[in-house]
XYZ file of C-alpha atoms in Angstrom:
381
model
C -1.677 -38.074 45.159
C -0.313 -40.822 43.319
C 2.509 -43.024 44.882
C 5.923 -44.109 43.504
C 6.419 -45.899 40.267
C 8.610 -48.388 39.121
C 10.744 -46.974 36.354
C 9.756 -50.464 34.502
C 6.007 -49.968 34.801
C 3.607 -49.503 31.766
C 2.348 -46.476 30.984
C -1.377 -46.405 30.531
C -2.869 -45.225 27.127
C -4.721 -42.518 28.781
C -1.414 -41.287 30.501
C 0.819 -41.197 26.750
C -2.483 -39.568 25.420
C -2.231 -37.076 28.008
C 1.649 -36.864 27.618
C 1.956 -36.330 23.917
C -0.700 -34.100 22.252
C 1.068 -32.387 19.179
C 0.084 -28.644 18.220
C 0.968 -27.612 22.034
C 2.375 -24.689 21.038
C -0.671 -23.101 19.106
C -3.487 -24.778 21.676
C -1.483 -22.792 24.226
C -1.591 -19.562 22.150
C -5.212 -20.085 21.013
C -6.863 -17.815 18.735
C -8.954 -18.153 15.583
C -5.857 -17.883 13.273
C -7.688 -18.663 10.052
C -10.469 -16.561 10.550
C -8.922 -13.670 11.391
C -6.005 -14.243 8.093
C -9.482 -13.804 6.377
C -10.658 -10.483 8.120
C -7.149 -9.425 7.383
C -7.737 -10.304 3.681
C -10.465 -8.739 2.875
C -9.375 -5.081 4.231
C -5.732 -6.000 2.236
C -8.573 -6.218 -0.582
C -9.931 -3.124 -0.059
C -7.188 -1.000 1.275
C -6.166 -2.180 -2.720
C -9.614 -0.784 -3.944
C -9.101 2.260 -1.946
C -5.659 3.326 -3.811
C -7.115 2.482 -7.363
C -9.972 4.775 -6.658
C -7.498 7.597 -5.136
C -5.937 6.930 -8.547
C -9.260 7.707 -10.330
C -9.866 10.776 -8.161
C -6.608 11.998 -8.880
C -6.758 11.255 -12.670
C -10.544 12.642 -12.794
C -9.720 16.015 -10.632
C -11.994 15.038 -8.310
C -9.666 15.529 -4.994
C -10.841 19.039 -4.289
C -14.552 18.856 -4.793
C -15.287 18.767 -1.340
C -13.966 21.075 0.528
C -14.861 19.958 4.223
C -13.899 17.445 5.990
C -16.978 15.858 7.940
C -15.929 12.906 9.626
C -19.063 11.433 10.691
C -21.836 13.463 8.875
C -19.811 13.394 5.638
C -21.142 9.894 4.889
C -24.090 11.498 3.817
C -24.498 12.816 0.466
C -26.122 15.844 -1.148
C -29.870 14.483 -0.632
C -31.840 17.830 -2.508
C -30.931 20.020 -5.388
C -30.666 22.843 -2.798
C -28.332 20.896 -0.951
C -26.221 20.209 -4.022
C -26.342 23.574 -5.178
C -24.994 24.405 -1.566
C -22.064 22.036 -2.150
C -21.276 23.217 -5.353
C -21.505 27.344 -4.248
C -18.724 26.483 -1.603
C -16.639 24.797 -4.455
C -16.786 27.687 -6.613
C -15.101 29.931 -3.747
C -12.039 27.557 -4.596
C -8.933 28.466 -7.043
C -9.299 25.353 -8.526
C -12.771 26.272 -10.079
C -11.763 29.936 -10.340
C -8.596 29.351 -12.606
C -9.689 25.857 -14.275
C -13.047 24.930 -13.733
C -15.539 27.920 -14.457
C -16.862 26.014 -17.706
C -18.377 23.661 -15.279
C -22.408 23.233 -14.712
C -23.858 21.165 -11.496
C -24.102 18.463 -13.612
C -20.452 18.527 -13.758
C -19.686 19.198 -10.631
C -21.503 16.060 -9.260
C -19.520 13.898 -11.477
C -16.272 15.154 -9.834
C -18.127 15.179 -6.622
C -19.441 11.691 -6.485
C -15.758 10.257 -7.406
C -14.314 12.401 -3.878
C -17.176 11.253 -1.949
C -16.741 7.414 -3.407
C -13.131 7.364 -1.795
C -14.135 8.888 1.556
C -16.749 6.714 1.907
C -14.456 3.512 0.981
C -12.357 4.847 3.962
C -15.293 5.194 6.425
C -16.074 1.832 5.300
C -12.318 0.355 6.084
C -12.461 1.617 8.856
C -16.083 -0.128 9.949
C -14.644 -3.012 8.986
C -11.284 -3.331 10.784
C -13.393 -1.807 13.738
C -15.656 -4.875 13.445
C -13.148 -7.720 13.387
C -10.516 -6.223 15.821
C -13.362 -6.093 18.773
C -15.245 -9.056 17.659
C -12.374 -11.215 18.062
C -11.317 -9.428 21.010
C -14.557 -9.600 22.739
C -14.661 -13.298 21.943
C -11.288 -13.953 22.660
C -10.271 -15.407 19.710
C -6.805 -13.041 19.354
C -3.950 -15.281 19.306
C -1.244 -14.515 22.180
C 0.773 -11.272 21.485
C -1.265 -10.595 18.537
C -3.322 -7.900 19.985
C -1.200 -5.186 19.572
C -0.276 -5.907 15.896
C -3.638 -6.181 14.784
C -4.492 -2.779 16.306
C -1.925 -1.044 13.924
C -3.759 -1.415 10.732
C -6.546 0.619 12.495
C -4.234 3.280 14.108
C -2.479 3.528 11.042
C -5.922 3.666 9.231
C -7.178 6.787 11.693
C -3.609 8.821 10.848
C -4.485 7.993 6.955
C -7.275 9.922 7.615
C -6.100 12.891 9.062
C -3.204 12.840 6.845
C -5.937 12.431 3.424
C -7.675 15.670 4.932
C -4.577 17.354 5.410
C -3.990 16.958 1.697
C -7.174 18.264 0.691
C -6.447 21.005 2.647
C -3.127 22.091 0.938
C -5.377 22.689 -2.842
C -8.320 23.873 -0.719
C -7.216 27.751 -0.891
C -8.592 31.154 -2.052
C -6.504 33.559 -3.562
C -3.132 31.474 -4.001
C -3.496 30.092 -7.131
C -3.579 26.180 -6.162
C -5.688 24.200 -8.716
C -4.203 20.783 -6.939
C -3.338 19.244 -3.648
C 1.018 19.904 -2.672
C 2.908 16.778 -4.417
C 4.622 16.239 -1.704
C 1.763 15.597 0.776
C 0.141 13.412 -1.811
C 3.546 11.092 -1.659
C 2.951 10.962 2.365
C -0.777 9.546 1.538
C 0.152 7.444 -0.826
C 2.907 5.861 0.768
C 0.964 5.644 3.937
C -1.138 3.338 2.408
C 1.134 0.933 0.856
C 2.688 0.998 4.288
C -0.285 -0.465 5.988
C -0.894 -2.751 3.231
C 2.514 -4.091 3.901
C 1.910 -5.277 7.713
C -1.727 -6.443 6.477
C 0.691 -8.850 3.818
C 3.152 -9.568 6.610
C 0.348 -10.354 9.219
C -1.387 -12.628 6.417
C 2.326 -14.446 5.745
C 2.536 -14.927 8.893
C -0.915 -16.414 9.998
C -0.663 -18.747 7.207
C 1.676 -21.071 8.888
C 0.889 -22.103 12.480
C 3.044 -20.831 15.338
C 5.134 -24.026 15.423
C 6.531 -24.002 12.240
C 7.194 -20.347 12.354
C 9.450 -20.844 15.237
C 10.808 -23.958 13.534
C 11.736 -21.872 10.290
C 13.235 -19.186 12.120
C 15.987 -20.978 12.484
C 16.889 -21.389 9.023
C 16.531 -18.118 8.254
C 19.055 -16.569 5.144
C 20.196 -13.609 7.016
C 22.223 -11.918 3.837
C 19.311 -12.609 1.474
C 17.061 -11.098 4.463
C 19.144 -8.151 4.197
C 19.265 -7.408 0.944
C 15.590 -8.050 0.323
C 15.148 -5.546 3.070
C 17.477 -3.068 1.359
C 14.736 -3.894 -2.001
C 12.013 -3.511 -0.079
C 13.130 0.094 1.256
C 14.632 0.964 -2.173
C 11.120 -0.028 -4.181
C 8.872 2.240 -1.499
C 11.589 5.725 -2.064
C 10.254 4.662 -5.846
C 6.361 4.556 -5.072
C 7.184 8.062 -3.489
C 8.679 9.408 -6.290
C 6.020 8.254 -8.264
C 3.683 9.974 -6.398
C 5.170 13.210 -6.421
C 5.400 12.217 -10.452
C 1.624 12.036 -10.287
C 0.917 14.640 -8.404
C 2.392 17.601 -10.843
C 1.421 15.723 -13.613
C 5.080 15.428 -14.465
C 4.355 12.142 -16.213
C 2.891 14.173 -18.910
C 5.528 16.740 -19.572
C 7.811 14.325 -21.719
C 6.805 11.801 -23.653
C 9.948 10.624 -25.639
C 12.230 7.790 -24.106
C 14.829 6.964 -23.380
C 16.380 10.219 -23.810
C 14.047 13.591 -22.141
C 13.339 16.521 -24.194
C 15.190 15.316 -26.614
C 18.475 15.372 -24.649
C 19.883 13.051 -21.656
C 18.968 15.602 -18.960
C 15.719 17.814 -19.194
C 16.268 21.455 -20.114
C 13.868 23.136 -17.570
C 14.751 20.958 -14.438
C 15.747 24.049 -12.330
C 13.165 26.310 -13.356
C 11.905 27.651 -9.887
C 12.931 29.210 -6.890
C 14.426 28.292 -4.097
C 16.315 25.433 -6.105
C 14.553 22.624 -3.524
C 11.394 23.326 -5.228
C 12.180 21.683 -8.339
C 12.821 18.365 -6.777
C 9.151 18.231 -5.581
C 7.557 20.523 -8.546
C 9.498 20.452 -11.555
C 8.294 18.507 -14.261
C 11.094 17.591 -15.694
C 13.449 17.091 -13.240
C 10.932 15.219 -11.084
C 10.204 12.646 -14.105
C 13.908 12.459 -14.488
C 14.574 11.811 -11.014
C 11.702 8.877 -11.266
C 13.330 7.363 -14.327
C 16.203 7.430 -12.894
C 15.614 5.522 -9.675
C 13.825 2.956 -11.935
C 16.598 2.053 -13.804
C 18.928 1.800 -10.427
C 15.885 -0.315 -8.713
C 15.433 -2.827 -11.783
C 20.003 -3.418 -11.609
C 19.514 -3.640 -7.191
C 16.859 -6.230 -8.320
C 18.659 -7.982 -10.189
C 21.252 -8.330 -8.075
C 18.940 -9.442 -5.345
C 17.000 -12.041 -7.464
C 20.631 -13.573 -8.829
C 21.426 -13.990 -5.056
C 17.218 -15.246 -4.291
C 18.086 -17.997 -6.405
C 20.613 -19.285 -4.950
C 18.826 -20.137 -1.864
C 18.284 -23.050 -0.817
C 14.656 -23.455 -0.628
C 12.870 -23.955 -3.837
C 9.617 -22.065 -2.818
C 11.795 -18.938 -1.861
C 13.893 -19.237 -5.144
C 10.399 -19.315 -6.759
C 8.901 -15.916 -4.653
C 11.973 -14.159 -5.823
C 11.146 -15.386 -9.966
C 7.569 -13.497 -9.127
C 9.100 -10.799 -7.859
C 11.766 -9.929 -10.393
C 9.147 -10.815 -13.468
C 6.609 -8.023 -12.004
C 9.139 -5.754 -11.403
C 10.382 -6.470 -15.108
C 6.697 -5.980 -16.133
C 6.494 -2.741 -14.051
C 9.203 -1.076 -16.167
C 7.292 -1.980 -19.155
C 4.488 -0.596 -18.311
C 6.673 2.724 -16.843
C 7.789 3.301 -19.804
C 4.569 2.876 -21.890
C 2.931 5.013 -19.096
C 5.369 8.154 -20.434
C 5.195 7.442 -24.096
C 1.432 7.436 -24.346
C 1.313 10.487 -21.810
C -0.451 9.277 -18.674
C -4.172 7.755 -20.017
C -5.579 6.999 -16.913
C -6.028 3.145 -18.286
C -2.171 2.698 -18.488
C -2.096 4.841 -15.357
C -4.228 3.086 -12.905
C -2.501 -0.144 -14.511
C 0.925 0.946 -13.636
C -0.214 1.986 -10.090
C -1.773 -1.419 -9.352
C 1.575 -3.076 -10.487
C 2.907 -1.123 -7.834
C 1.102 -3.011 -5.216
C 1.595 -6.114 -6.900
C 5.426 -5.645 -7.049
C 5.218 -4.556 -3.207
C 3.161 -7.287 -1.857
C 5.810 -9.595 -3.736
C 8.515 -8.433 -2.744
C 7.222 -8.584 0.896
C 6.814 -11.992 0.446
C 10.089 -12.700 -0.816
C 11.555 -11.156 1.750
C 9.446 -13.480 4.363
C 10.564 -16.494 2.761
C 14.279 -15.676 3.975
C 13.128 -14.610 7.299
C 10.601 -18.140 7.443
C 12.165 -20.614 4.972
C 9.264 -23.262 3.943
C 11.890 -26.632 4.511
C 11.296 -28.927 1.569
C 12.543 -32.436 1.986
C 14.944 -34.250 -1.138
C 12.366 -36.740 -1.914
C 9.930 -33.096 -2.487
C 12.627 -30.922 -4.090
């Protein structure tokens, strides 16, 4: 035990060494930040991959040529021509092939098949991957304090997507009811099930690409009213991606193809066309299109209001995350509106559904800039 010291006696170098080490804050939390920002990259990457080929499947009719669901011994695909032939036989007991699809051959069938089987598999392998990472950093523990928990929703989330995919499937899947696609409504809950795990894989990557200590230094400055009203976008902008997928599912993008007006006229002439009147807001053509075209035009003025307010911020890179946001979203109308004129090709399609994660992710960002303000000094600005 050391004795008393003077309060005018030097301090050794080895004492103010031990003393003063900077980056306290993250030593004491540990964890292989970077690393894992990467893990968490690559399955933002493919979760990405995973809606454009749901896209493709959807586009191509594919959804409903298997109609099992075979968790584990799904992975493996027809291996013999009996087998295929097997697959195939239990397709044709489907309304989908009954009402639409009795033109097609085997040939045909596996080209349907293949795309169905392409997007399970990309799920299987999603899952291998979080799977992977989560208890290889856990096992080493390299999981930063109070981390653990987030980094187990992706895969939680990930299981329900799953279940909820299947449960899809399940709804076109039918004999004797006339269903030749999967319920809109369902495919909304898929699709917006994955942009919802996507957005905590872009919040977790925000957030492990600043250390902890200037996190908790940023907090502080955060823009609480532009927090708010980016939250308010952010909620506004996924109703939209729902709507759009009950859009795509009905093929209601199809129905009209003139713009601005629909049908010819401001409001289309069959939108309550089916009974009970609920119906027609998830299976209508026309009034589902309409509804989508109309929440566009209300998103891109809420947008506009919340970039006019982004830019006066502050902080010069959250004035610039706010420019990226509003230009895709500008872009993303565009492309909306070519996307009804040209009727749906699945180029302009798939193209207007990856601007959808594009205008997501930004936003997201956007919104974490007011939440973690990057401080720029005057000399910088």
């Amino acid at each position: 035990m050391s004795g008393k010291r003077s309060i005018f006696e030097e301090v050794s170098d080895s004492e103010k060494q031990q003393a003063v080490q900077p980056g306290m804050i993250d030593r004491g939390r540990g964890g292989a930040r970077k690393a894992i920002r990467a893990w968490l990259m690559i399955l933002f990457a493919l979760v990405v991959v995973m809606i454009a080929v749901g896209g493709l499947t959807r586009l191509t009719d594919s959804g409903l040529s298997i109609t099992e669901w075979r968790p584990l011994t799904g992975a493996v695909p027809p291996m013999t021509e009996t087998d295929w032939q097997a697959e195939f036989d239990k397709y044709k007991q489907i309304d989908q092939w009954r009402i639409q699809n009795q033109w097609m051959e085997l040939a045909d069938f596996k080209s349907i098949y293949w795309w169905e089987w392409g997007h399970r598999q990309l799920g299987r392998v999603i899952g291998l991957v979080w799977a992977l990472g989560f208890f290889g950093f856990l096992i080493a523990r390299k999981i930063p304090t109070g981390w653990t928990g987030k980094l187990m929703i992706p895969g939680a989330l990930g299981g329900i997507q799953g279940a909820v995919g299947w449960w899809m499937v399940a709804s076109g899947v039918t004999q004797g009811e006339g269903m030749i696609a999967v319920a809109s409504y369902r495919l909304a809950i898929h699709l917006g099930l994955a942009f919802v795990i996507l957005g905590f894989l872009a919040w977790y990557m925000f957030e492990l690409g600043r250390d902890e200590r200037d996190l908790m230094q940023a907090r502080r400055a955060k823009e609480a009213k532009l927090f708010s009203l980016s939250t308010g976008l952010m909620h506004f902008a996924f109703l939209q991606i729902l709507i759009g997928a009950l859009v795509a599912g009905i093929d209601a993008g199809r129905s009209y193809t003139d713009w601005p007006l629909i049908g010819g006229q401001i409001f289309p002439p069959d939108a309550a066309i089916l009974e009970p009147m609920w119906r027609n807001f998830f299976e209508s053509p026309g009034l589902v299109q309409f509804i989508h075209r109309c929440a566009g035009y209300l998103l891109l003025i809420f947008a506009i209001v919340v970039w006019r307010r982004g830019n006066s911020s502050a902080h010069p890179q959250t004035r610039f995350a706010f420019n990226m946001m509003f230009a895709a979203l500008s872009l993303q109308v565009v492309v909306g509106i070519m996307t009804v004129i040209y009727a749906a090709p699945w180029q302009i399609a798939i193209f207007h559904q990856f601007m959808a994660v594009i205008v997501w992710t930004l936003i997201l960002r956007a919104r974490f800039l007011t939440a973690y303000p990057i401080a720029t000094s005057i000399r910088g600005a």
